[in-house]
Coordinates of C-alpha atoms in Angstrom, one line a residue:
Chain A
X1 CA -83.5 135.4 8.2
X2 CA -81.7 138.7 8.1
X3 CA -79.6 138.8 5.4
X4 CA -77.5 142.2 6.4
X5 CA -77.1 144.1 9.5
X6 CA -75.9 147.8 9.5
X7 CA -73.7 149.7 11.9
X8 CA -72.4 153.2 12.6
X9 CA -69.2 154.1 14.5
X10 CA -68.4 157.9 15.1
X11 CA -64.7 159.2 13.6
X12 CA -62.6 160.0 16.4
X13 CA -59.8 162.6 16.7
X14 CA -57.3 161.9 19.3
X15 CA -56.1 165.1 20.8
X16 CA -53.3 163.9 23.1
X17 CA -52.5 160.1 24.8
X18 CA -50.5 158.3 26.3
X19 CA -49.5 154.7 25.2
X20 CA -49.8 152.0 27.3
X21 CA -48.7 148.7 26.0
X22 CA -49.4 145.2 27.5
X23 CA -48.9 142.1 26.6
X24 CA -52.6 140.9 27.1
X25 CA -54.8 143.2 24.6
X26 CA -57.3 143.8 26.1
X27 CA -55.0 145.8 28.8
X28 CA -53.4 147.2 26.6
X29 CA -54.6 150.8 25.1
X30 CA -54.0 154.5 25.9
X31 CA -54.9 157.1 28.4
X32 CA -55.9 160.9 26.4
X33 CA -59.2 162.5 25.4
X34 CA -60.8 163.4 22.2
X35 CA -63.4 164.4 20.4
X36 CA -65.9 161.8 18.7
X37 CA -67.7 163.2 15.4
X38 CA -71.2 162.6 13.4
X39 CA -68.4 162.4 10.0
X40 CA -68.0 158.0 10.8
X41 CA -67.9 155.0 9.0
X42 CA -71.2 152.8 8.0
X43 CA -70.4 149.6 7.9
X44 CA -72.5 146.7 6.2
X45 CA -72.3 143.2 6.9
X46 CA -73.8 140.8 4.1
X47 CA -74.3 137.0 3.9
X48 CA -72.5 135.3 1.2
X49 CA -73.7 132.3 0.3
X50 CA -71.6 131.2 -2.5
X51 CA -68.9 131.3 0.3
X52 CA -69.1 127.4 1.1
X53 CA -68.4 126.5 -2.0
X54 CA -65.4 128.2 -2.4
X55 CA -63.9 126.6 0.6
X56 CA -60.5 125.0 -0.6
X57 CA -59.7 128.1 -2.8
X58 CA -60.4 130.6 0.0
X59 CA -58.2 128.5 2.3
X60 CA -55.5 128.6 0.7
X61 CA -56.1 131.9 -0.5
X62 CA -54.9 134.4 2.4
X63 CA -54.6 137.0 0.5
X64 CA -58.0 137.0 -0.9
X65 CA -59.3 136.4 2.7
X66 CA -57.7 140.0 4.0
X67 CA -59.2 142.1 1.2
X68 CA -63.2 141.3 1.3
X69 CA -63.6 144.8 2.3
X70 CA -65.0 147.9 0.3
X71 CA -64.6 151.3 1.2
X72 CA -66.3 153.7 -0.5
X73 CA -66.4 151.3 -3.5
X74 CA -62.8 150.1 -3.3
X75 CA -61.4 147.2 -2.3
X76 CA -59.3 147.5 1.1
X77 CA -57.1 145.7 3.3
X78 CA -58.5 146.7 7.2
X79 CA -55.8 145.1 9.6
X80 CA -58.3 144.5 12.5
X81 CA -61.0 142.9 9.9
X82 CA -59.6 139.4 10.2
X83 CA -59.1 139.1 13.9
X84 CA -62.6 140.0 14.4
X85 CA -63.6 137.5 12.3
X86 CA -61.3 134.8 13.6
X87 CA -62.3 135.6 17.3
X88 CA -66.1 135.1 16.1
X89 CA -65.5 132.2 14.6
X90 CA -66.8 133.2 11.2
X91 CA -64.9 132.4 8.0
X92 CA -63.6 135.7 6.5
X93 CA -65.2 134.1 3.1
X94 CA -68.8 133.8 4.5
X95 CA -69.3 137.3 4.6
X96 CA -69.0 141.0 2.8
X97 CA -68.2 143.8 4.4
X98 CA -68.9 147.4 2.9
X99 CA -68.1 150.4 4.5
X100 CA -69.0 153.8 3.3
X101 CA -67.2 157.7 5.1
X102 CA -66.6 160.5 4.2
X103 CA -63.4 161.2 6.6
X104 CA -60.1 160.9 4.9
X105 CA -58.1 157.4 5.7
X106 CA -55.0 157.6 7.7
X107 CA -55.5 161.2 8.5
X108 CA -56.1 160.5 12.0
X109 CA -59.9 159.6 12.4
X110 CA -59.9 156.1 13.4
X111 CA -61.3 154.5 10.5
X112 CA -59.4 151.0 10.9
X113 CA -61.4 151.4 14.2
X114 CA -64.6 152.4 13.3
X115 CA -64.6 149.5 10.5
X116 CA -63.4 146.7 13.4
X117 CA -66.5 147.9 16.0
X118 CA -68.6 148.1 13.1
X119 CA -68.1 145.0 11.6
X120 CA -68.2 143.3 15.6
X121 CA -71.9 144.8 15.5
X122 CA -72.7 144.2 12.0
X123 CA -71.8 140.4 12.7
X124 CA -73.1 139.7 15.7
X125 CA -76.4 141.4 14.8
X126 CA -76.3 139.4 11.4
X127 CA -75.8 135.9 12.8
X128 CA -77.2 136.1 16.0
X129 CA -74.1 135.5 17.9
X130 CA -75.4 136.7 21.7
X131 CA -72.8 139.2 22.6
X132 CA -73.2 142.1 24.6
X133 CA -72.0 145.8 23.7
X134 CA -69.1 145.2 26.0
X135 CA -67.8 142.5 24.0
X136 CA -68.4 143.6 21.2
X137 CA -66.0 146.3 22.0
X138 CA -63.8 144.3 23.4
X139 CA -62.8 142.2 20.3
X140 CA -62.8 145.3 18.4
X141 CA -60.5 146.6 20.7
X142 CA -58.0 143.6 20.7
X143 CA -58.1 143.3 17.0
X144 CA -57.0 147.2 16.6
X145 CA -54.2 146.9 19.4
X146 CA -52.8 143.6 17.5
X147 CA -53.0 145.3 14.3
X148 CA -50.6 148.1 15.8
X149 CA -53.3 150.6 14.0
X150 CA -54.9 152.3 17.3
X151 CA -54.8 152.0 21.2
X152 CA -57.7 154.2 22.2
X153 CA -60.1 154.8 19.0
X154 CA -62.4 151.8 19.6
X155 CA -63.1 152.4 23.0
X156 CA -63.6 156.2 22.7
X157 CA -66.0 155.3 19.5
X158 CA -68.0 153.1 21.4
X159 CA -68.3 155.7 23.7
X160 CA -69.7 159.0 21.9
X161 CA -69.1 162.7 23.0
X162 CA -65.8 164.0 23.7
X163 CA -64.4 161.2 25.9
X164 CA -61.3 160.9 28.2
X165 CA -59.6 157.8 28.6
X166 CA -58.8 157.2 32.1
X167 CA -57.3 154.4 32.1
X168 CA -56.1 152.2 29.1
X169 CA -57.5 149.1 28.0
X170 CA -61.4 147.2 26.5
X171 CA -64.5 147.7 29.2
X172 CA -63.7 146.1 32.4
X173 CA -60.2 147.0 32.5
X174 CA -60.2 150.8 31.1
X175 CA -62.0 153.5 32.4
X176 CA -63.6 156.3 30.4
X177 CA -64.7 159.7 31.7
X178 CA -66.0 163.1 29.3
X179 CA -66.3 166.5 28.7
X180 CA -69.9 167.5 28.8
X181 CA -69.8 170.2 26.0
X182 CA -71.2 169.5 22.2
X183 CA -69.6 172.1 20.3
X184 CA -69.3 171.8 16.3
X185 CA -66.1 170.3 14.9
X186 CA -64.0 171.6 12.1
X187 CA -61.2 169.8 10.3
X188 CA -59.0 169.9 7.4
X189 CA -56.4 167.1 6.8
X190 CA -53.2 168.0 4.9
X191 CA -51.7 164.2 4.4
X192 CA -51.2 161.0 6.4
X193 CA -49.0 159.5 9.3
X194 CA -48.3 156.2 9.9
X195 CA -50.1 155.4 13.4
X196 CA -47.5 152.2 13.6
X197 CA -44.6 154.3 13.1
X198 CA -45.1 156.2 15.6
X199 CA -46.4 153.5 18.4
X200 CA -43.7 151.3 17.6
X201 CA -40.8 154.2 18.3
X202 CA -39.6 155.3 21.6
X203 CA -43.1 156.9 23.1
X204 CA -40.9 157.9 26.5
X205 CA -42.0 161.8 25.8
X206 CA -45.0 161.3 23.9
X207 CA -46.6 159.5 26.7
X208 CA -44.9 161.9 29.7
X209 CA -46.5 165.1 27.5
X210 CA -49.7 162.9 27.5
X211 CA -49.7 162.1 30.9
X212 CA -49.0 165.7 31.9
X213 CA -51.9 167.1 29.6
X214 CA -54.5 164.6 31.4
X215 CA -53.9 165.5 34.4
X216 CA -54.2 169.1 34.0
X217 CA -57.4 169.1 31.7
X218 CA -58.9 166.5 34.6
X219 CA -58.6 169.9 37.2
X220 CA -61.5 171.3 34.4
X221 CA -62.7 169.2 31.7
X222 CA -63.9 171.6 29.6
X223 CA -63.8 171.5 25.4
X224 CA -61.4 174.4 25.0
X225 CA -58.9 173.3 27.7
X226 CA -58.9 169.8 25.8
X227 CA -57.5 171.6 22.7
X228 CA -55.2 174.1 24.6
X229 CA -53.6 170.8 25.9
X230 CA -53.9 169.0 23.0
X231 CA -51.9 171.8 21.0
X232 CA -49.2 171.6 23.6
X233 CA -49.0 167.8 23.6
X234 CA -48.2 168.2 19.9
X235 CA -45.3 170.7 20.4
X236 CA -44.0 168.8 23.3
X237 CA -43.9 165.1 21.9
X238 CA -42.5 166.5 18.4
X239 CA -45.1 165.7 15.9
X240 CA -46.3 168.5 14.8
X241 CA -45.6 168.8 11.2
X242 CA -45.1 172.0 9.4
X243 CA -48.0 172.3 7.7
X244 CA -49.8 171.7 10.5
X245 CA -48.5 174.1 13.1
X246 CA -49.3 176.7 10.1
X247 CA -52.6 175.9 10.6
X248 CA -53.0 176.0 14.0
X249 CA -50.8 179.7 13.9
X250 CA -53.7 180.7 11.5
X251 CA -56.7 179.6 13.7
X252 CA -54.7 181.0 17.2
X253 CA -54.0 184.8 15.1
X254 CA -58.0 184.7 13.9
X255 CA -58.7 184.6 17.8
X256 CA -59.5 180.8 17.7
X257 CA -57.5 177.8 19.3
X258 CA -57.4 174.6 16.9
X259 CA -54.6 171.7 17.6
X260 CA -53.6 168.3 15.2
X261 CA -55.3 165.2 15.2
X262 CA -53.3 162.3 17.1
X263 CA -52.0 160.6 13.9
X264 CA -52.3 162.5 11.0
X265 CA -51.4 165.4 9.1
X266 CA -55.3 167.3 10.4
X267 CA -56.7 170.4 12.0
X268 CA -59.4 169.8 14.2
X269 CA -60.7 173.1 15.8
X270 CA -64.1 173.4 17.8
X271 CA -66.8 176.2 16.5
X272 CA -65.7 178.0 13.4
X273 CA -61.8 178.2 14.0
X274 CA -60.9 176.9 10.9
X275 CA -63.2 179.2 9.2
X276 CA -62.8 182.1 10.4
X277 CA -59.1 181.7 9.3
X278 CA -59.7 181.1 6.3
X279 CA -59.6 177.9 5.2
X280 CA -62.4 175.7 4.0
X281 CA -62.8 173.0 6.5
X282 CA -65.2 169.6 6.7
X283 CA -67.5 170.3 9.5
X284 CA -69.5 168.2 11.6
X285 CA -70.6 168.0 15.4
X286 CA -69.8 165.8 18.3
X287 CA -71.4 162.8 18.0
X288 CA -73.2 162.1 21.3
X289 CA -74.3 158.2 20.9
X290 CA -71.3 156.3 20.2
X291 CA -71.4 153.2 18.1
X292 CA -74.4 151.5 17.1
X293 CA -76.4 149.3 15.0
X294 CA -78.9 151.3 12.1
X295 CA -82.3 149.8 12.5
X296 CA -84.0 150.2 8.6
X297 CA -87.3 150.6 8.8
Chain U
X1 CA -72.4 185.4 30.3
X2 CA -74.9 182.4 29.2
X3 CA -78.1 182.6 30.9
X4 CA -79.4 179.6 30.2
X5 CA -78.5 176.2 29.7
X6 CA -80.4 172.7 28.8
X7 CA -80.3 168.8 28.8
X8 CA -82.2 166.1 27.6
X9 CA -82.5 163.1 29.7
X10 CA -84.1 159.8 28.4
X11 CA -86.5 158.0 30.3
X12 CA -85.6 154.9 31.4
X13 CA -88.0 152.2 32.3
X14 CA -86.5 149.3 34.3
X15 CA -87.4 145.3 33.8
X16 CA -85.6 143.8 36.4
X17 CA -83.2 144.6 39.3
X18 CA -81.6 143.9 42.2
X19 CA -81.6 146.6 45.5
X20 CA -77.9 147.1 46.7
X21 CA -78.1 149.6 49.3
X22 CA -74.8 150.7 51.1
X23 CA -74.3 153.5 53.3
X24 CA -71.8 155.1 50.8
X25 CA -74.6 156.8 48.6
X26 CA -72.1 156.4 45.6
X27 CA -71.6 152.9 46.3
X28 CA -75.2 152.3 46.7
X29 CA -76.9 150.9 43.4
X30 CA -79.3 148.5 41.7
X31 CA -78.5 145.4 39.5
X32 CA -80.8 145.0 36.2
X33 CA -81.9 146.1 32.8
X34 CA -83.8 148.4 31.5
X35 CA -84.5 150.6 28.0
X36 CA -83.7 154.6 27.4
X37 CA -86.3 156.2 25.5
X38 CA -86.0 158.8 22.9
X39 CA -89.3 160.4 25.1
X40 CA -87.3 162.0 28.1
X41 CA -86.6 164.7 30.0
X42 CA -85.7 168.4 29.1
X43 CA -84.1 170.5 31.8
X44 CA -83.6 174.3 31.0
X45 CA -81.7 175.9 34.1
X46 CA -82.0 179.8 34.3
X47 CA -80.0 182.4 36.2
X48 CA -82.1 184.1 38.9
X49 CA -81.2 187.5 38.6
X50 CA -83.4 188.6 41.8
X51 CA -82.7 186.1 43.9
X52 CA -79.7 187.5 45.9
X53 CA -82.2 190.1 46.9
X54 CA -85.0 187.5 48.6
X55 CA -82.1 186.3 50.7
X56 CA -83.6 185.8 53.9
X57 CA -86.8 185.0 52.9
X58 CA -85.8 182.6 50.8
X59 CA -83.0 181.2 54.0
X60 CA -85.8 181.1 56.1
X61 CA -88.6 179.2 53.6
X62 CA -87.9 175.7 53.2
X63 CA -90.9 174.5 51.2
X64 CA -90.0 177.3 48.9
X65 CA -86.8 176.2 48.3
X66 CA -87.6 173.1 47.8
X67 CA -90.2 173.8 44.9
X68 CA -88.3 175.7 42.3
X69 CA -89.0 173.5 39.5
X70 CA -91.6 173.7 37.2
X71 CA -92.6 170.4 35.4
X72 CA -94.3 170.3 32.4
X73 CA -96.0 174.0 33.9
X74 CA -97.0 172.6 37.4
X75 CA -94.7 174.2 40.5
X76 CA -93.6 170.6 41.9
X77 CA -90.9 169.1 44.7
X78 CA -88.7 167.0 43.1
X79 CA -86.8 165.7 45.8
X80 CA -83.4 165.0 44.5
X81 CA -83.0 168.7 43.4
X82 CA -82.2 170.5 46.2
X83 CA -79.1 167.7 47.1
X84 CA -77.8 168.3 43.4
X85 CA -77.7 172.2 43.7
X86 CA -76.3 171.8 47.4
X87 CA -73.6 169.5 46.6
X88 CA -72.3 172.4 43.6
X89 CA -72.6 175.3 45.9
X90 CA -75.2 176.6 44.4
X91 CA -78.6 178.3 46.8
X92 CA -81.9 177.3 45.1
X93 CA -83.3 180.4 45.0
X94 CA -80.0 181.5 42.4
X95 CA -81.6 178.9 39.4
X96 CA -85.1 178.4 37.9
X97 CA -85.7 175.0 36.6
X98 CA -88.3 173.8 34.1
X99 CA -88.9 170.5 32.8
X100 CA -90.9 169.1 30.3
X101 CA -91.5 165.3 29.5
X102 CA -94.0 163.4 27.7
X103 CA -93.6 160.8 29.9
X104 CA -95.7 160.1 33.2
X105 CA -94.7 160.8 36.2
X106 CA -94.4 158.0 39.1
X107 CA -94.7 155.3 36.9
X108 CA -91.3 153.7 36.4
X109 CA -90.2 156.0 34.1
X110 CA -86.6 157.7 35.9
X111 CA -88.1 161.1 35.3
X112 CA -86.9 162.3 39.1
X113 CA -84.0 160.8 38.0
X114 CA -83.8 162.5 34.7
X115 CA -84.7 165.8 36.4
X116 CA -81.5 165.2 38.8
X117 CA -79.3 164.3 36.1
X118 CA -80.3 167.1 33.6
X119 CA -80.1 169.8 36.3
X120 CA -76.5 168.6 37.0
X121 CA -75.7 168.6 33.4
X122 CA -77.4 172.3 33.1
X123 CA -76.6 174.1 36.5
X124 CA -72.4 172.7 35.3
X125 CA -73.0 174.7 31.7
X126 CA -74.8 177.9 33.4
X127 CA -72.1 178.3 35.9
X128 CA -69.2 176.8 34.2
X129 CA -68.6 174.5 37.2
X130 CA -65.9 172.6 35.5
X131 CA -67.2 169.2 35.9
X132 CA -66.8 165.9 34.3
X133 CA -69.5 163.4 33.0
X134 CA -68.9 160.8 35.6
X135 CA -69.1 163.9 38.3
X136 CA -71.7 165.2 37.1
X137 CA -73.9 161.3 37.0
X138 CA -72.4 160.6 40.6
X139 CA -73.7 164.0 41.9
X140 CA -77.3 163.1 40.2
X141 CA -76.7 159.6 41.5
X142 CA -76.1 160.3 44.9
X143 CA -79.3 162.8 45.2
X144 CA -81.4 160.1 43.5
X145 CA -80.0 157.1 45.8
X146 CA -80.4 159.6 49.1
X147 CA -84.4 160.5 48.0
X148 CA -84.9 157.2 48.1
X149 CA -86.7 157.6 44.6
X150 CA -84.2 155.3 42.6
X151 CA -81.4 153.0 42.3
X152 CA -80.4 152.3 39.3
X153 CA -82.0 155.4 36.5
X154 CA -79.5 158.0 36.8
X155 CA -76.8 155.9 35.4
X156 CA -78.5 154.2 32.9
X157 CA -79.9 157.4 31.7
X158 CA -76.5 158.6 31.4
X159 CA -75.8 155.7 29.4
X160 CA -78.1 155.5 26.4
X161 CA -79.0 152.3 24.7
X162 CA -80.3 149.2 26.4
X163 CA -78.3 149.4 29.8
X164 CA -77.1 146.5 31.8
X165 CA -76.2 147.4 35.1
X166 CA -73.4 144.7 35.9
X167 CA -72.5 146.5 39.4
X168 CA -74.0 149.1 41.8
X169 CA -73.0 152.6 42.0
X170 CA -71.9 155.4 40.7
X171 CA -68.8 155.5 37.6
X172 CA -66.4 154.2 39.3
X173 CA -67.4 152.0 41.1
X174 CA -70.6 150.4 39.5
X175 CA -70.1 148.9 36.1
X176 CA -72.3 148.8 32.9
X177 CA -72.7 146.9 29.8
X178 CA -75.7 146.7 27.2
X179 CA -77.5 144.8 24.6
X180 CA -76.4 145.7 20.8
X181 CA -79.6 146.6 19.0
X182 CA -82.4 149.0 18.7
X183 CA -85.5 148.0 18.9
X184 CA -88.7 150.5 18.5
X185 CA -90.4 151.0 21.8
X186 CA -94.1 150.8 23.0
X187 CA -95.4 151.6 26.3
X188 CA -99.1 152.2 28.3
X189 CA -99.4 153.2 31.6
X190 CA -102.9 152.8 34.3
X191 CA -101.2 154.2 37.3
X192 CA -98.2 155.4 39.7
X193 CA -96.7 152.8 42.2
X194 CA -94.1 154.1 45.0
X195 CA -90.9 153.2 44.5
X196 CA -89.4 154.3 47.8
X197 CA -92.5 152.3 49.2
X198 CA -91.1 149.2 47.8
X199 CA -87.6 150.0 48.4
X200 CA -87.5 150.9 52.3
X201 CA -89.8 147.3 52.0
X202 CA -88.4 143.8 52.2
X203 CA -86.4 143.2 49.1
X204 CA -84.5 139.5 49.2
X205 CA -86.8 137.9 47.0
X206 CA -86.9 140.7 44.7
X207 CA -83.1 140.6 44.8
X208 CA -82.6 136.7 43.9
X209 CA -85.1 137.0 41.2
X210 CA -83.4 140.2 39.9
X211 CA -79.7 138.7 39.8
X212 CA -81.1 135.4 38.5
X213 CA -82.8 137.2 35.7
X214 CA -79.5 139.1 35.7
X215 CA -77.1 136.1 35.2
X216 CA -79.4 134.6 32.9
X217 CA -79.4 138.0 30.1
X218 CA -75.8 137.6 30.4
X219 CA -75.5 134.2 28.6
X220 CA -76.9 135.9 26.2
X221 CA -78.1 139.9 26.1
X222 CA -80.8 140.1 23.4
X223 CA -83.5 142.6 23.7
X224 CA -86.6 139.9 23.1
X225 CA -84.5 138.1 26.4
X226 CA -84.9 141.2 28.7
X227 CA -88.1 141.4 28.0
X228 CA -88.9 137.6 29.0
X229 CA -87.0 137.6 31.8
X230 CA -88.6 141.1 33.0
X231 CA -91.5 139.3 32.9
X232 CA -90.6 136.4 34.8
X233 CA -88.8 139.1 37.6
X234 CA -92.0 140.8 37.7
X235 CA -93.8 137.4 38.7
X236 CA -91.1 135.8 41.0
X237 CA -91.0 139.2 43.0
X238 CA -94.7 140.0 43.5
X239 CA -94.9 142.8 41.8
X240 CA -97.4 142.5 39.2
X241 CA -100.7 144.4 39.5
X242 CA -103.7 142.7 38.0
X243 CA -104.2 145.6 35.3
X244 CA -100.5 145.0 34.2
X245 CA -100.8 141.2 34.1
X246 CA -104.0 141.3 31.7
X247 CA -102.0 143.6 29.2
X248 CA -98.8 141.6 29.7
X249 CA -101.4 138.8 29.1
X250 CA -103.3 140.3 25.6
X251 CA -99.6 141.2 24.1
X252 CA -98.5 137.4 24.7
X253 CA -101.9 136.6 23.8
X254 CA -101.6 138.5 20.1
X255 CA -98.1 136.8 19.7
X256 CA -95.5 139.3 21.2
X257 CA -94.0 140.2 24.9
X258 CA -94.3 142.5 27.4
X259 CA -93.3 142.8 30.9
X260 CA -93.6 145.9 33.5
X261 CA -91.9 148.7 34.3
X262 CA -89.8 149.2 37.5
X263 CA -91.7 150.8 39.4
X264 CA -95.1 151.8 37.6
X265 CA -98.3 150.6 36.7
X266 CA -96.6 150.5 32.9
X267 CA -96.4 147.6 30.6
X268 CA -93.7 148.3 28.0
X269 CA -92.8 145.8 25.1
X270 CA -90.4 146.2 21.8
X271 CA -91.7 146.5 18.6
X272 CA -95.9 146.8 17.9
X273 CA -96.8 144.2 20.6
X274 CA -99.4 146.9 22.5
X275 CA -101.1 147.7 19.3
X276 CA -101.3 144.2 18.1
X277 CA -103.2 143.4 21.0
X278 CA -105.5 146.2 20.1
X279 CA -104.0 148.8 23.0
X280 CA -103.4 152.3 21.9
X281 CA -99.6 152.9 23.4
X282 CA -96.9 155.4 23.3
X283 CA -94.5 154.9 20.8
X284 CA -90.9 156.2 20.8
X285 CA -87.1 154.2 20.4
X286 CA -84.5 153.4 22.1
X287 CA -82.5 156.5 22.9
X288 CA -78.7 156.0 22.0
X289 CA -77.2 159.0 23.0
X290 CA -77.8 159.3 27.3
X291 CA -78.1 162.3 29.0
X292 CA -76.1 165.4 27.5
X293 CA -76.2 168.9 26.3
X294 CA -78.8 170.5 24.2
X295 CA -76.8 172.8 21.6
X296 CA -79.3 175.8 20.6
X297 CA -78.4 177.0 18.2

């Protein structure tokens, strides 16, 4: 009997969207592109078997019940984490999740994502539960949307590479598309921004700049057009913050092009942007697979 | 100017499927499953600097045109090529292609498929075409489908992973899906078998055993599934040679599975079930990526 199963999501960086809301989940997502990287989240499901016996107390306990997660060593409260469960029919007490990253939380990456697909692999791997990649996603996808964290993460982090977003919505009902360039990634995160602020405001502008910037980067899908756009998104649906604009002003006078990670207070640039303006940025590559179990041999 | 560009393109070994042809080339398509391997395809595309000058010559020599590839050192036709470069634009006597795969060729392994699919890839980096991933699979696709040579590779192998093709065609309009895990991957192969032989044939039995086999991974997609239910394809549609029944027969034999690839005299099974029945196989993984972009850097 296996006793843990391990999976990797990619972090994703949203460089511009749309939000499309719906009352069935599933529908509901975002259209955009951005740019998935090799910096994710492991995730590790484990077995507890003292979790029968604590039935009554863990029942009554919902508190308890939202925070058996870790992240990197500390116990969290993941929005999405419960759904999943609940929609696998597996009692939050009867397993531990632990989830390890080195991207910063709330900056922007889709870590509340990346923890909901890899906990829908983790479990369905661990306890044999029969469903395919596309539903895995799929819960993933309506537990994110229900926790108000993320609209398009899931689906893009399933996907790999740097992937458009067609159409909103979990497999079936979205539609995914994606630039076929690999460069390196730089980022450097400055603070967080509430993703739920944001999404639950008026997003009348945000999604007509998003809108405006897919169809133009669909006329060429190429990995330096996707930032152009994304950088003018940001100006044109007011989020960019100041020390963010700074930023991207730094990168633009060093000769590069760099634009903010849809929600957070983050750089992202392609090549050495970052860099070569000086600063001191995390840096990764596009990760081409997508989310996936680990095999340990 | 870059001079050179390159993909890698897993091979992808089919276990069961269903023949949808349709006179829209995009629309056309198989049903099935199959497995990407990590052992694939590598497409380099060069600028032909000379090739402007052999003009006529070149207008005037059709077999010449239509050998411009060099696989694994050997001048060979791959017929799928000249479509891909014609749909972009682009004369075959502007690009040099090589190829190199440790896989067999003509043996159910997608490799005219990958070739198609990694030029595409390559030729849109070389000439900055401006294309998007699903263009760039429906362009391979529709070369592949129109050479007769496959149905169903091209989009798996743009895929990654252990692809379930759910419906026909191209992206957008065929749809995909795919079992969660990894499994190691172990293959032998005694011989070539003609796909276009088999496809211009009668299919209907092969298609009702292929979408039986189809509906029955779906209740539950598992990798030791597909393999059974290859297996039982491979019977119900008349496929199996006698050389690939008496290995399929030693792996079950030694404890393990194995079923045939589509179409090739290759037996292919997950995890060490060849070399526990004493053959000496290929060894490789599931590829997770799909096609994409070689970075050199």
């Amino acid at each position: 009997m296996t006793d843990e199963a391990t999976a990797f999501v990619p972090g994703h960086v949203t460089g511009f969207f749309s939000a499309h809301p719906n009352d069935d989940p599933a529908s509901a997502g975002s259209r955009g592109a951005g740019v998935t990287l090799t910096d994710g989240v492991r995730v590790t499901v484990r077995r507890r078997e003292d979790g029968a016996r604590r039935d009554d107390h863990a029942r009554r306990d919902d508190e308890r019940r939202a925070s058996r997660v870790t992240l990197n060593g500390d116990r969290v409260t993941v929005d999405p984490v419960e759904s999943v469960l609940a929609e696998f029919g597996v009692r939050a007490d009867r397993v531990e999740i632990t989830a390890e990253t080195p991207l910063p939380v709330g900056a922007g990456f889709g870590v509340s994502g990346a923890v909901a697909l890899g906990l829908a692999f983790g479990v369905n791997d661990l306890l044999a539960l029969g469903r395919s990649e596309n539903e895995l996603v799929t819960v993933a996808h309506r537990a994110e949307v229900n926790a108000g964290t993320g609209l398009g993460d899931v689906v893009a982090q399933a996907r790999g590479g740097l992937p458009i977003r067609l159409e909103p919505g979990a497999p079936g009902r979205g539609a995914l598309d994606g630039v076929p360039e690999r460069p390196s990634v730089e980022y450097v995160t400055f603070g967080e921004l509430s993703t739920a602020a944001v999404l639950s405001g008026d997003t009348r502008a945000l999604t007509a700049a998003g809108e405006s910037a897919l169809a133009d980067l669909r006329e060429k899908p190429t990995a330096s057009r996707m930032v152009a756009l994304s950088r003018r998104f940001a100006r044109e649906a007011g989020l960019l913050t100041d020390r963010v604009e700074d930023a991207v002003d730094d990168v633009r006078a060093a000769g590069g092009d760099a634009s903010m990670a849809m929600l957070g207070e983050t750089v992202f640039a392609f090549g050495t942007g970052l860099s070569d303006a000086g600063y001191d940025p995390s840096v990764c590559d596009v990760h081409t697979a997508g989310a996936g179990l680990v095999r340990e041999d």
